[in-house]
mmCIF file of C-alpha atoms and ligand atoms in Angstrom:
data_model
loop_
_atom_site.group_PDB
_atom_site.id
_atom_site.type_symbol
_atom_site.label_atom_id
_atom_site.label_comp_id
_atom_site.label_asym_id
_atom_site.label_seq_id
_atom_site.Cartn_x
_atom_site.Cartn_y
_atom_site.Cartn_z
ATOM 1 C CA UNK P 211 -13.661 -29.743 -3.298
ATOM 2 C CA UNK P 212 -15.821 -27.592 -5.567
ATOM 3 C CA UNK P 213 -13.760 -25.768 -8.167
ATOM 4 C CA UNK P 214 -14.211 -22.012 -7.803
ATOM 5 C CA UNK P 215 -15.300 -20.383 -11.027
ATOM 6 C CA UNK P 216 -16.814 -17.113 -12.197
ATOM 7 C CA UNK P 217 -20.044 -19.010 -12.921
ATOM 8 C CA UNK P 218 -20.232 -20.347 -9.396
ATOM 9 C CA UNK P 219 -19.629 -16.885 -7.946
ATOM 10 C CA UNK P 220 -22.238 -15.329 -10.251
ATOM 11 C CA UNK P 221 -24.777 -18.078 -9.487
ATOM 12 C CA UNK P 222 -24.283 -17.429 -5.797
ATOM 13 C CA UNK P 223 -24.574 -13.671 -6.206
ATOM 14 C CA UNK P 224 -27.895 -14.177 -8.005
ATOM 15 C CA UNK P 225 -29.314 -14.956 -4.565
ATOM 16 C CA UNK P 226 -28.425 -11.456 -3.342
ATOM 17 C CA UNK P 227 -31.388 -9.143 -3.889
ATOM 18 C CA UNK P 228 -31.158 -5.366 -4.109
ATOM 19 C CA UNK P 229 -33.993 -4.239 -1.799
ATOM 20 C CA UNK P 230 -34.601 -1.081 -3.818
ATOM 21 C CA UNK P 231 -35.463 -2.802 -7.074
ATOM 22 C CA UNK P 232 -36.306 -6.264 -5.769
ATOM 23 C CA UNK P 233 -33.974 -7.736 -8.402
ATOM 24 C CA UNK P 234 -30.784 -9.703 -7.904
ATOM 25 C CA UNK P 235 -27.463 -7.897 -8.215
ATOM 26 C CA UNK P 236 -26.253 -10.026 -11.145
ATOM 27 C CA UNK P 237 -29.352 -9.388 -13.299
ATOM 28 C CA UNK P 238 -28.980 -5.703 -12.488
ATOM 29 C CA UNK P 239 -25.458 -5.849 -13.927
ATOM 30 C CA UNK P 240 -23.891 -4.555 -10.729
ATOM 31 C CA UNK P 241 -21.177 -7.214 -10.430
ATOM 32 C CA UNK P 242 -17.928 -6.858 -12.342
ATOM 33 C CA UNK P 243 -14.240 -7.653 -12.230
ATOM 34 C CA UNK P 244 -14.460 -11.023 -10.508
ATOM 35 C CA UNK P 245 -11.005 -12.204 -9.580
ATOM 36 C CA UNK P 246 -10.349 -15.613 -8.102
ATOM 37 C CA UNK P 247 -6.930 -16.162 -6.669
ATOM 38 C CA UNK P 248 -6.646 -19.474 -4.902
ATOM 39 C CA UNK P 249 -9.361 -19.357 -2.272
ATOM 40 C CA UNK P 250 -9.608 -15.579 -2.332
ATOM 41 C CA UNK P 251 -12.338 -13.886 -4.294
ATOM 42 C CA UNK P 252 -12.638 -10.219 -5.150
ATOM 43 C CA UNK P 253 -15.088 -8.277 -7.250
ATOM 44 C CA UNK P 254 -16.649 -4.876 -7.651
ATOM 45 C CA UNK P 255 -20.239 -3.900 -6.968
ATOM 46 C CA UNK P 256 -21.404 -0.901 -8.979
ATOM 47 C CA UNK P 257 -23.658 1.459 -7.052
ATOM 48 C CA UNK P 258 -23.934 4.103 -9.754
ATOM 49 C CA UNK P 259 -24.468 7.457 -8.135
ATOM 50 C CA UNK P 260 -25.904 5.865 -4.976
ATOM 51 C CA UNK P 261 -24.760 6.651 -1.464
ATOM 52 C CA UNK P 262 -22.016 4.167 -0.478
ATOM 53 C CA UNK P 263 -23.193 4.121 3.141
ATOM 54 C CA UNK P 264 -26.724 3.196 2.129
ATOM 55 C CA UNK P 265 -25.335 0.407 -0.048
ATOM 56 C CA UNK P 266 -23.098 -1.053 2.653
ATOM 57 C CA UNK P 267 -25.672 -3.729 3.703
ATOM 58 C CA UNK P 268 -25.882 -4.871 0.087
ATOM 59 C CA UNK P 269 -22.092 -5.037 -0.147
ATOM 60 C CA UNK P 270 -21.988 -7.001 3.092
ATOM 61 C CA UNK P 271 -24.678 -9.402 1.863
ATOM 62 C CA UNK P 272 -22.715 -10.019 -1.346
ATOM 63 C CA UNK P 273 -19.533 -10.597 0.634
ATOM 64 C CA UNK P 274 -21.267 -12.976 3.051
ATOM 65 C CA UNK P 275 -22.828 -14.940 0.203
ATOM 66 C CA UNK P 276 -19.460 -15.497 -1.466
ATOM 67 C CA UNK P 277 -17.724 -16.264 1.812
ATOM 68 C CA UNK P 278 -20.304 -18.986 2.440
ATOM 69 C CA UNK P 279 -19.233 -20.843 -0.716
ATOM 70 C CA UNK P 280 -17.281 -23.943 0.176
ATOM 71 C CA UNK P 281 -13.595 -23.414 -0.525
ATOM 72 C CA UNK P 282 -13.697 -19.616 -0.287
ATOM 73 C CA UNK P 283 -11.305 -18.247 2.297
ATOM 74 C CA UNK P 284 -11.843 -14.538 1.854
ATOM 75 C CA UNK P 285 -14.055 -12.259 -0.169
ATOM 76 C CA UNK P 286 -13.340 -8.610 -0.884
ATOM 77 C CA UNK P 287 -16.108 -6.570 -2.394
ATOM 78 C CA UNK P 288 -15.485 -3.002 -3.431
ATOM 79 C CA UNK P 289 -18.304 -0.557 -4.036
ATOM 80 C CA UNK P 290 -17.704 1.339 -7.238
ATOM 81 C CA UNK P 291 -19.487 4.583 -7.927
ATOM 82 C CA UNK P 292 -19.684 7.056 -10.754
ATOM 83 C CA UNK P 293 -17.596 10.096 -9.966
ATOM 84 C CA UNK P 294 -19.639 13.207 -9.379
ATOM 85 C CA UNK P 295 -18.809 16.104 -11.670
ATOM 86 C CA UNK P 296 -16.209 18.402 -10.171
ATOM 87 C CA UNK P 297 -14.904 15.929 -7.640
ATOM 88 C CA UNK P 298 -11.187 15.615 -7.137
ATOM 89 C CA UNK P 299 -9.129 13.356 -9.366
ATOM 90 C CA UNK P 300 -7.009 10.775 -7.643
ATOM 91 C CA UNK P 301 -3.289 11.127 -8.097
ATOM 92 C CA UNK P 302 -1.431 9.016 -10.608
ATOM 93 C CA UNK P 303 -4.054 9.206 -13.318
ATOM 94 C CA UNK P 304 -6.322 6.511 -11.924
ATOM 95 C CA UNK P 305 -9.480 8.341 -12.794
ATOM 96 C CA UNK P 306 -12.704 7.283 -14.513
ATOM 97 C CA UNK P 307 -14.527 5.907 -11.488
ATOM 98 C CA UNK P 308 -14.434 6.602 -7.835
ATOM 99 C CA UNK P 309 -14.450 3.426 -5.820
ATOM 100 C CA UNK P 310 -15.619 3.403 -2.262
ATOM 101 C CA UNK P 311 -13.988 0.687 -0.250
ATOM 102 C CA UNK P 312 -15.729 -0.664 2.767
ATOM 103 C CA UNK P 313 -14.650 -0.478 6.323
ATOM 104 C CA UNK P 314 -15.268 -2.906 9.114
ATOM 105 C CA UNK P 315 -15.169 -0.043 11.517
ATOM 106 C CA UNK P 316 -18.457 1.367 12.720
ATOM 107 C CA UNK P 317 -19.740 4.413 10.889
ATOM 108 C CA UNK P 318 -20.103 7.171 13.431
ATOM 109 C CA UNK P 319 -22.546 10.012 13.089
ATOM 110 C CA UNK P 320 -21.262 13.021 11.169
ATOM 111 C CA UNK P 321 -19.755 15.770 13.281
ATOM 112 C CA UNK P 322 -21.283 19.167 13.410
ATOM 113 C CA UNK P 323 -18.789 21.844 12.482
ATOM 114 C CA UNK P 324 -18.882 25.238 14.242
ATOM 115 C CA UNK P 325 -20.402 26.803 11.142
ATOM 116 C CA UNK P 326 -23.333 24.408 11.334
ATOM 117 C CA UNK P 327 -22.162 22.420 8.300
ATOM 118 C CA UNK P 328 -21.623 18.723 8.687
ATOM 119 C CA UNK P 329 -17.960 17.751 8.743
ATOM 120 C CA UNK P 330 -17.063 14.173 7.863
ATOM 121 C CA UNK P 331 -16.292 11.969 10.869
ATOM 122 C CA UNK P 332 -12.624 11.325 11.585
ATOM 123 C CA UNK P 333 -11.587 8.006 10.038
ATOM 124 C CA UNK P 334 -11.533 5.135 12.526
ATOM 125 C CA UNK P 335 -8.045 4.077 13.661
ATOM 126 C CA UNK P 336 -6.662 0.675 12.795
ATOM 127 C CA UNK P 337 -5.061 -0.915 15.865
ATOM 128 C CA UNK P 338 -2.216 -3.430 15.643
ATOM 129 C CA UNK P 339 -1.400 -4.304 19.251
ATOM 130 C CA UNK P 340 1.277 -6.901 18.447
ATOM 131 C CA UNK P 341 3.315 -4.520 16.297
ATOM 132 C CA UNK P 342 5.753 -2.307 18.183
ATOM 133 C CA UNK P 343 6.294 0.320 15.498
ATOM 134 C CA UNK P 344 4.802 1.063 12.106
ATOM 135 C CA UNK P 345 6.845 3.105 9.695
ATOM 136 C CA UNK P 346 5.558 4.501 6.427
ATOM 137 C CA UNK P 347 7.760 4.716 3.352
ATOM 138 C CA UNK P 348 6.290 7.412 1.146
ATOM 139 C CA UNK P 349 7.058 9.558 -1.855
ATOM 140 C CA UNK P 350 5.426 12.583 -3.381
ATOM 141 C CA UNK P 351 5.212 10.853 -6.751
ATOM 142 C CA UNK P 352 5.668 7.470 -8.392
ATOM 143 C CA UNK P 353 8.778 6.050 -9.973
ATOM 144 C CA UNK P 354 11.308 7.408 -7.493
ATOM 145 C CA UNK P 355 12.155 3.959 -6.124
ATOM 146 C CA UNK P 356 9.886 4.060 -3.070
ATOM 147 C CA UNK P 357 9.053 0.346 -3.265
ATOM 148 C CA UNK P 358 12.692 -0.569 -3.860
ATOM 149 C CA UNK P 359 13.659 1.425 -0.774
ATOM 150 C CA UNK P 360 10.795 -0.062 1.263
ATOM 151 C CA UNK P 361 11.762 -3.657 0.531
ATOM 152 C CA UNK P 362 15.496 -3.149 1.042
ATOM 153 C CA UNK P 363 14.930 -1.082 4.177
ATOM 154 C CA UNK P 364 12.717 -3.853 5.577
ATOM 155 C CA UNK P 365 15.435 -6.418 4.841
ATOM 156 C CA UNK P 366 18.114 -4.153 6.329
ATOM 157 C CA UNK P 367 16.075 -3.795 9.529
ATOM 158 C CA UNK P 368 15.796 -7.590 9.633
ATOM 159 C CA UNK P 369 19.557 -7.853 9.172
ATOM 160 C CA UNK P 370 19.955 -5.597 12.188
ATOM 161 C CA UNK P 371 18.054 -8.130 14.290
ATOM 162 C CA UNK P 372 14.503 -6.814 14.106
ATOM 163 C CA UNK P 373 11.430 -8.891 13.363
ATOM 164 C CA UNK P 374 9.958 -7.176 10.359
ATOM 165 C CA UNK P 375 6.797 -7.116 8.279
ATOM 166 C CA UNK P 376 6.268 -5.370 4.965
ATOM 167 C CA UNK P 377 2.801 -4.206 3.991
ATOM 168 C CA UNK P 378 2.284 -3.132 0.408
ATOM 169 C CA UNK P 379 -0.353 -0.408 0.644
ATOM 170 C CA UNK P 380 -0.058 0.363 -3.046
ATOM 171 C CA UNK P 381 -3.356 -1.143 -4.125
ATOM 172 C CA UNK P 382 -3.190 0.340 -7.630
ATOM 173 C CA UNK P 383 0.135 -1.198 -8.484
ATOM 174 C CA UNK P 384 1.328 -3.721 -5.922
ATOM 175 C CA UNK P 385 4.968 -4.520 -6.594
ATOM 176 C CA UNK P 386 6.209 -6.177 -3.409
ATOM 177 C CA UNK P 387 5.409 -9.802 -4.381
ATOM 178 C CA UNK P 388 7.543 -9.386 -7.503
ATOM 179 C CA UNK P 389 10.331 -7.537 -5.682
ATOM 180 C CA UNK P 390 10.468 -10.254 -3.032
ATOM 181 C CA UNK P 391 10.418 -13.015 -5.648
ATOM 182 C CA UNK P 392 7.215 -14.259 -4.051
ATOM 183 C CA UNK P 393 4.779 -13.483 -6.842
ATOM 184 C CA UNK P 394 3.673 -17.100 -7.147
ATOM 185 C CA UNK P 395 2.896 -17.520 -3.469
ATOM 186 C CA UNK P 396 -0.597 -17.542 -2.055
ATOM 187 C CA UNK P 397 -1.243 -16.559 1.552
ATOM 188 C CA UNK P 398 -2.920 -19.231 3.650
ATOM 189 C CA UNK P 399 -5.757 -18.663 6.084
ATOM 190 C CA UNK P 400 -5.608 -19.479 9.756
ATOM 191 C CA UNK P 401 -9.049 -19.296 11.405
ATOM 192 C CA UNK P 402 -10.536 -16.068 10.148
ATOM 193 C CA UNK P 403 -7.278 -14.352 9.308
ATOM 194 C CA UNK P 404 -4.758 -14.520 6.514
ATOM 195 C CA UNK P 405 -1.177 -15.500 7.202
ATOM 196 C CA UNK P 406 1.399 -13.240 5.591
ATOM 197 C CA UNK P 407 3.802 -14.650 3.018
ATOM 198 C CA UNK P 408 7.350 -15.215 4.323
ATOM 199 C CA UNK P 409 10.177 -14.088 2.079
ATOM 200 C CA UNK P 410 13.843 -13.569 2.976
ATOM 201 C CA UNK P 411 12.898 -13.806 6.664
ATOM 202 C CA UNK P 412 10.304 -11.051 6.641
ATOM 203 C CA UNK P 413 6.509 -11.257 6.610
ATOM 204 C CA UNK P 414 4.853 -9.667 3.650
ATOM 205 C CA UNK P 415 1.317 -8.917 2.566
ATOM 206 C CA UNK P 416 0.145 -7.286 -0.607
ATOM 207 C CA UNK P 417 -2.957 -7.141 -2.738
ATOM 208 C CA UNK P 418 -0.656 -8.604 -5.381
ATOM 209 C CA UNK P 419 -0.897 -11.986 -3.632
ATOM 210 C CA UNK P 420 -4.666 -11.913 -3.788
ATOM 211 C CA UNK P 421 -5.465 -10.640 -7.256
ATOM 212 C CA UNK P 422 -4.232 -11.298 -10.779
ATOM 213 C CA UNK P 423 -1.429 -9.063 -12.013
ATOM 214 C CA UNK P 424 -3.524 -7.449 -14.712
ATOM 215 C CA UNK P 425 -6.490 -6.973 -12.396
ATOM 216 C CA UNK P 426 -5.578 -3.863 -10.382
ATOM 217 C CA UNK P 427 -7.807 -1.789 -12.658
ATOM 218 C CA UNK P 428 -10.766 -2.912 -10.585
ATOM 219 C CA UNK P 429 -9.237 -1.149 -7.600
ATOM 220 C CA UNK P 430 -9.033 2.186 -9.396
ATOM 221 C CA UNK P 431 -10.215 5.199 -7.514
ATOM 222 C CA UNK P 432 -9.370 7.338 -4.531
ATOM 223 C CA UNK P 433 -10.855 5.200 -1.790
ATOM 224 C CA UNK P 434 -9.850 1.613 -1.310
ATOM 225 C CA UNK P 435 -10.027 2.001 2.423
ATOM 226 C CA UNK P 436 -11.729 -1.323 3.025
ATOM 227 C CA UNK P 437 -9.204 -3.382 1.122
ATOM 228 C CA UNK P 438 -6.386 -1.492 2.796
ATOM 229 C CA UNK P 439 -7.739 -1.857 6.304
ATOM 230 C CA UNK P 440 -8.019 -5.597 5.692
ATOM 231 C CA UNK P 441 -4.323 -5.747 4.841
ATOM 232 C CA UNK P 442 -3.660 -4.324 8.292
ATOM 233 C CA UNK P 443 -6.264 -5.915 10.510
ATOM 234 C CA UNK P 444 -7.230 -9.203 8.825
ATOM 235 C CA UNK P 445 -3.636 -10.418 8.540
ATOM 236 C CA UNK P 446 -1.865 -12.451 11.211
ATOM 237 C CA UNK P 447 1.108 -10.118 11.569
ATOM 238 C CA UNK P 448 2.021 -11.607 14.926
ATOM 239 C CA UNK P 449 4.717 -10.026 17.078
ATOM 240 C CA UNK P 450 6.719 -7.563 15.032
ATOM 241 C CA UNK P 451 9.306 -4.984 16.007
ATOM 242 C CA UNK P 452 8.662 -2.981 12.866
ATOM 243 C CA UNK P 453 6.022 -3.056 10.171
ATOM 244 C CA UNK P 454 7.198 -1.194 7.082
ATOM 245 C CA UNK P 455 4.314 0.183 5.037
ATOM 246 C CA UNK P 456 5.031 0.828 1.376
ATOM 247 C CA UNK P 457 2.600 3.713 0.905
ATOM 248 C CA UNK P 458 0.779 4.410 -2.339
ATOM 249 C CA UNK P 459 2.626 7.108 -4.326
ATOM 250 C CA UNK P 460 1.443 10.680 -4.001
ATOM 251 C CA UNK P 461 -0.057 12.829 -1.307
ATOM 252 C CA UNK P 462 -3.741 12.789 -2.149
ATOM 253 C CA UNK P 463 -6.752 12.112 0.060
ATOM 254 C CA UNK P 464 -6.229 8.352 0.066
ATOM 255 C CA UNK P 465 -2.706 8.731 1.430
ATOM 256 C CA UNK P 466 -3.811 11.259 4.001
ATOM 257 C CA UNK P 467 -6.624 8.999 5.181
ATOM 258 C CA UNK P 468 -4.275 6.060 5.458
ATOM 259 C CA UNK P 469 -1.755 8.131 7.394
ATOM 260 C CA UNK P 470 -4.540 9.188 9.750
ATOM 261 C CA UNK P 471 -5.946 5.714 10.282
ATOM 262 C CA UNK P 472 -2.724 3.833 10.935
ATOM 263 C CA UNK P 473 -0.765 4.599 14.109
ATOM 264 C CA UNK P 474 2.443 5.432 12.258
ATOM 265 C CA UNK P 475 5.497 5.930 14.481
ATOM 266 C CA UNK P 476 7.432 7.698 11.755
ATOM 267 C CA UNK P 477 7.668 8.326 8.035
ATOM 268 C CA UNK P 478 10.555 7.904 5.614
ATOM 269 C CA UNK P 479 10.292 10.100 2.524
ATOM 270 C CA UNK P 480 11.943 8.857 -0.653
ATOM 271 C CA UNK P 481 12.989 11.345 -3.295
ATOM 272 C CA UNK P 482 15.221 11.485 -6.321
ATOM 273 C CA UNK P 483 17.619 14.415 -6.488
ATOM 274 C CA UNK P 484 15.759 16.329 -9.197
ATOM 275 C CA UNK P 485 14.232 19.534 -8.009
ATOM 276 C CA UNK P 486 10.755 18.567 -9.088
ATOM 277 C CA UNK P 487 10.863 15.339 -7.110
ATOM 278 C CA UNK P 488 12.038 17.319 -4.122
ATOM 279 C CA UNK P 489 9.048 19.616 -4.415
ATOM 280 C CA UNK P 490 6.943 16.472 -4.296
ATOM 281 C CA UNK P 491 8.936 15.260 -1.325
ATOM 282 C CA UNK P 492 8.098 18.486 0.484
ATOM 283 C CA UNK P 493 4.431 17.793 -0.137
ATOM 284 C CA UNK P 494 4.934 14.352 1.413
ATOM 285 C CA UNK P 495 6.525 15.879 4.467
ATOM 286 C CA UNK P 496 3.714 18.411 4.790
ATOM 287 C CA UNK P 497 1.148 15.632 4.583
ATOM 288 C CA UNK P 498 2.638 13.739 7.508
ATOM 289 C CA UNK P 499 3.094 16.925 9.497
ATOM 290 C CA UNK P 500 -0.600 17.671 9.018
ATOM 291 C CA UNK P 501 -1.507 14.457 10.826
ATOM 292 C CA UNK P 502 1.303 14.871 13.377
ATOM 293 C CA UNK P 503 3.335 11.876 12.261
ATOM 294 C CA UNK P 504 7.057 12.371 12.910
ATOM 295 C CA UNK P 505 9.290 12.429 9.854
ATOM 296 C CA UNK P 506 12.203 10.036 10.353
ATOM 297 C CA UNK P 507 13.948 11.634 7.397
ATOM 298 C CA UNK P 508 14.534 11.812 3.660
ATOM 299 C CA UNK P 509 16.263 9.172 1.544
ATOM 300 C CA UNK P 510 17.793 10.361 -1.695
ATOM 301 C CA UNK P 511 17.442 7.539 -4.189
ATOM 302 C CA UNK P 512 19.133 7.237 -7.591
ATOM 303 C CA UNK P 513 21.658 9.657 -6.253
ATOM 304 C CA UNK P 514 25.167 9.323 -7.604
ATOM 305 C CA UNK P 515 26.015 7.139 -10.605
ATOM 306 C CA UNK P 516 29.248 5.167 -10.258
ATOM 307 C CA UNK P 517 30.305 4.254 -13.784
ATOM 308 C CA UNK P 518 31.228 0.556 -13.743
ATOM 309 C CA UNK P 519 33.570 1.069 -16.750
ATOM 310 C CA UNK P 520 35.533 4.224 -15.967
ATOM 311 C CA UNK P 521 35.025 4.267 -12.205
ATOM 312 C CA UNK P 522 33.924 7.905 -12.269
ATOM 313 C CA UNK P 523 31.064 9.136 -10.070
ATOM 314 C CA UNK P 524 28.491 11.381 -11.724
ATOM 315 C CA UNK P 525 25.607 13.171 -10.079
ATOM 316 C CA UNK P 526 23.317 12.766 -13.069
ATOM 317 C CA UNK P 527 20.409 14.576 -11.432
ATOM 318 C CA UNK P 528 22.488 17.112 -9.518
ATOM 319 C CA UNK P 529 24.003 16.737 -6.098
ATOM 320 C CA UNK P 530 22.890 17.380 -2.560
ATOM 321 C CA UNK P 531 19.286 18.455 -3.236
ATOM 322 C CA UNK P 532 17.696 16.119 -0.715
ATOM 323 C CA UNK P 533 20.293 16.961 1.906
ATOM 324 C CA UNK P 534 19.633 20.674 1.446
ATOM 325 C CA UNK P 535 15.866 20.153 1.503
ATOM 326 C CA UNK P 536 16.121 18.052 4.645
ATOM 327 C CA UNK P 537 18.098 20.811 6.339
ATOM 328 C CA UNK P 538 15.682 23.499 5.229
ATOM 329 C CA UNK P 539 12.720 21.528 6.504
ATOM 330 C CA UNK P 540 14.460 20.671 9.747
ATOM 331 C CA UNK P 541 14.355 17.008 8.873
ATOM 332 C CA UNK P 542 16.945 14.270 9.120
ATOM 333 C CA UNK P 543 18.839 13.287 5.965
ATOM 334 C CA UNK P 544 18.928 9.497 6.164
ATOM 335 C CA UNK P 545 21.322 8.857 3.312
ATOM 336 C CA UNK P 546 21.691 8.381 -0.395
ATOM 337 C CA UNK P 547 21.257 5.278 -2.515
ATOM 338 C CA UNK P 548 23.337 5.199 -5.680
ATOM 339 C CA UNK P 549 21.784 4.780 -9.091
ATOM 340 C CA UNK P 550 23.066 1.360 -9.919
ATOM 341 C CA UNK P 551 22.144 -1.343 -12.384
ATOM 342 C CA UNK P 552 22.516 -3.983 -9.670
ATOM 343 C CA UNK P 553 19.718 -2.345 -7.666
ATOM 344 C CA UNK P 554 17.383 -2.274 -10.637
ATOM 345 C CA UNK P 555 18.214 -5.821 -11.688
ATOM 346 C CA UNK P 556 17.960 -7.376 -8.231
ATOM 347 C CA UNK P 557 14.836 -5.437 -7.371
ATOM 348 C CA UNK P 558 13.053 -6.347 -10.596
ATOM 349 C CA UNK P 559 14.216 -9.976 -10.455
ATOM 350 C CA UNK P 560 12.840 -10.557 -6.958
ATOM 351 C CA UNK P 561 16.306 -10.792 -5.401
ATOM 352 C CA UNK P 562 16.632 -7.616 -3.339
ATOM 353 C CA UNK P 563 20.227 -6.538 -2.974
ATOM 354 C CA UNK P 564 20.270 -6.375 0.845
ATOM 355 C CA UNK P 565 19.337 -10.072 0.979
ATOM 356 C CA UNK P 566 21.339 -11.343 -1.976
ATOM 357 C CA UNK P 567 24.491 -9.208 -1.853
ATOM 358 C CA UNK P 568 24.587 -7.828 1.694
ATOM 359 C CA UNK P 569 28.249 -6.793 1.513
ATOM 360 C CA UNK P 570 27.855 -4.631 -1.587
ATOM 361 C CA UNK P 571 28.214 -0.844 -1.324
ATOM 362 C CA UNK P 572 24.554 -0.506 -2.335
ATOM 363 C CA UNK P 573 23.306 -2.889 0.389
ATOM 364 C CA UNK P 574 25.457 -1.074 2.950
ATOM 365 C CA UNK P 575 23.758 2.191 2.015
ATOM 366 C CA UNK P 576 20.403 0.641 2.924
ATOM 367 C CA UNK P 577 21.780 -0.784 6.169
ATOM 368 C CA UNK P 578 23.123 2.647 7.173
ATOM 369 C CA UNK P 579 19.683 4.107 6.582
ATOM 370 C CA UNK P 580 18.081 1.301 8.628
ATOM 371 C CA UNK P 581 20.405 2.124 11.530
ATOM 372 C CA UNK P 582 19.325 5.759 11.398
ATOM 373 C CA UNK P 583 15.679 4.715 11.252
ATOM 374 C CA UNK P 584 16.075 2.583 14.379
ATOM 375 C CA UNK P 585 17.807 5.475 16.125
ATOM 376 C CA UNK P 586 15.027 7.810 14.980
ATOM 377 C CA UNK P 587 12.356 5.513 16.401
ATOM 378 C CA UNK P 588 14.082 5.509 19.777
ATOM 379 C CA UNK P 589 14.379 9.256 20.044
HETATM 380 P P1 ADP O 1626 8.204 3.521 -6.990
HETATM 381 O O1 ADP O 1626 7.808 2.571 -5.917
HETATM 382 O O2 ADP O 1626 8.617 4.864 -6.455
HETATM 383 O O3 ADP O 1626 7.211 3.644 -8.101
HETATM 384 P P2 ADP O 1626 10.135 1.492 -7.783
HETATM 385 O O4 ADP O 1626 10.738 1.093 -6.495
HETATM 386 O O5 ADP O 1626 9.099 0.595 -8.377
HETATM 387 O O6 ADP O 1626 9.536 2.965 -7.684
HETATM 388 O O7 ADP O 1626 11.325 1.750 -8.797
HETATM 389 C C1 ADP O 1626 11.103 2.107 -10.140
HETATM 390 C C2 ADP O 1626 12.187 1.462 -11.004
HETATM 391 O O8 ADP O 1626 13.440 2.037 -10.687
HETATM 392 C C3 ADP O 1626 12.327 -0.024 -10.773
HETATM 393 O O9 ADP O 1626 12.608 -0.659 -12.004
HETATM 394 C C4 ADP O 1626 13.531 -0.155 -9.851
HETATM 395 O O10 ADP O 1626 14.232 -1.373 -10.005
HETATM 396 C C5 ADP O 1626 14.375 1.020 -10.301
HETATM 397 N N1 ADP O 1626 15.224 1.575 -9.242
HETATM 398 C C6 ADP O 1626 14.819 2.011 -8.021
HETATM 399 N N2 ADP O 1626 15.869 2.492 -7.312
HETATM 400 C C7 ADP O 1626 16.979 2.333 -8.098
HETATM 401 C C8 ADP O 1626 18.387 2.616 -7.935
HETATM 402 N N3 ADP O 1626 18.863 3.193 -6.826
HETATM 403 N N4 ADP O 1626 19.219 2.290 -8.963
HETATM 404 C C9 ADP O 1626 18.747 1.736 -10.095
HETATM 405 N N5 ADP O 1626 17.445 1.449 -10.310
HETATM 406 C C10 ADP O 1626 16.557 1.742 -9.336
#
């Protein structure tokens, strides 16, 4: 089998001609950030200040050319564009460029708003007919333990007898492969689709399986819609009771678009007890309300600290904030997860606590939350 290399990819892309200039996209310097992971290839195509829609055929041609290389299973090409002055910054400090992802969905004609101005078309929905319920795990900001909660909640749902998938929608910083101890695994293709990675009895898919760990910079920008939609629709999820989506942190446009495109049955909002995080949590709740997605409830993470030496319990960040916020916002309080070294260690070592120490107090907290989530989905 031909060994895949940057040279081979570049040689192939030299056959793709930009119709505007008549030159090939490599000579024009449009190709960057080639990442080869197993049989999966990703790279960025710079369109400068060009219109992403007009450049879609070129993106498609580049993708087709790479896909045609023997040994290539999938190709993901992102259009990257210079940000226009005054446009909105993405959350989380991923600025510099705006990157337009591609979508397999048809581009519909722009809508005419009552004022005569053109409103953007509603984003096309992603359908997953074999998945009974999709739940989003979200947080208003990063670092509150959203991914830790997502992975342990998924495992707790599995423990309660559900068939579960976990989709890591955090393109900027995928952490699920590491948290599931599956970082070294490569998804295999079956026909045209990619099979999810199996870990601890759940199916998982993440951009982290497809790109190098230090490569996420090429995904920077507010719109990675194409890559994200592929994680939903180009993956063999099979029959699932619940697909848990670990949402990207924040409540910006990208999150809103994702929430609109995916038929989410309910959202779980993760917050730490600090006031500021709760303000962010409120923003998360508002975002889902805007797109009429039911809120299953709030999880307070890093809640109480049980000192392993003296046995005392301390509410380092204050007590009861999430519970009070939940009440105020007429939302369910799903439970609190203690701040505990064992959670950090197991989560960071790829041995999530629900799977590796299911009888621990910490694992039980996740299982309680999973029970409430199941009840919430039924109601
Ligand atoms: P996010 O997805 O919100 O950015 P992570 O899930 O990546 O956050 O968690 C950030 C860090 O905090 C990780 O190192 C994780 O192990 C740790 N962590 C998360 N929840 C807890 C907890 N309840 N107790 C101790 N450490 C935690």
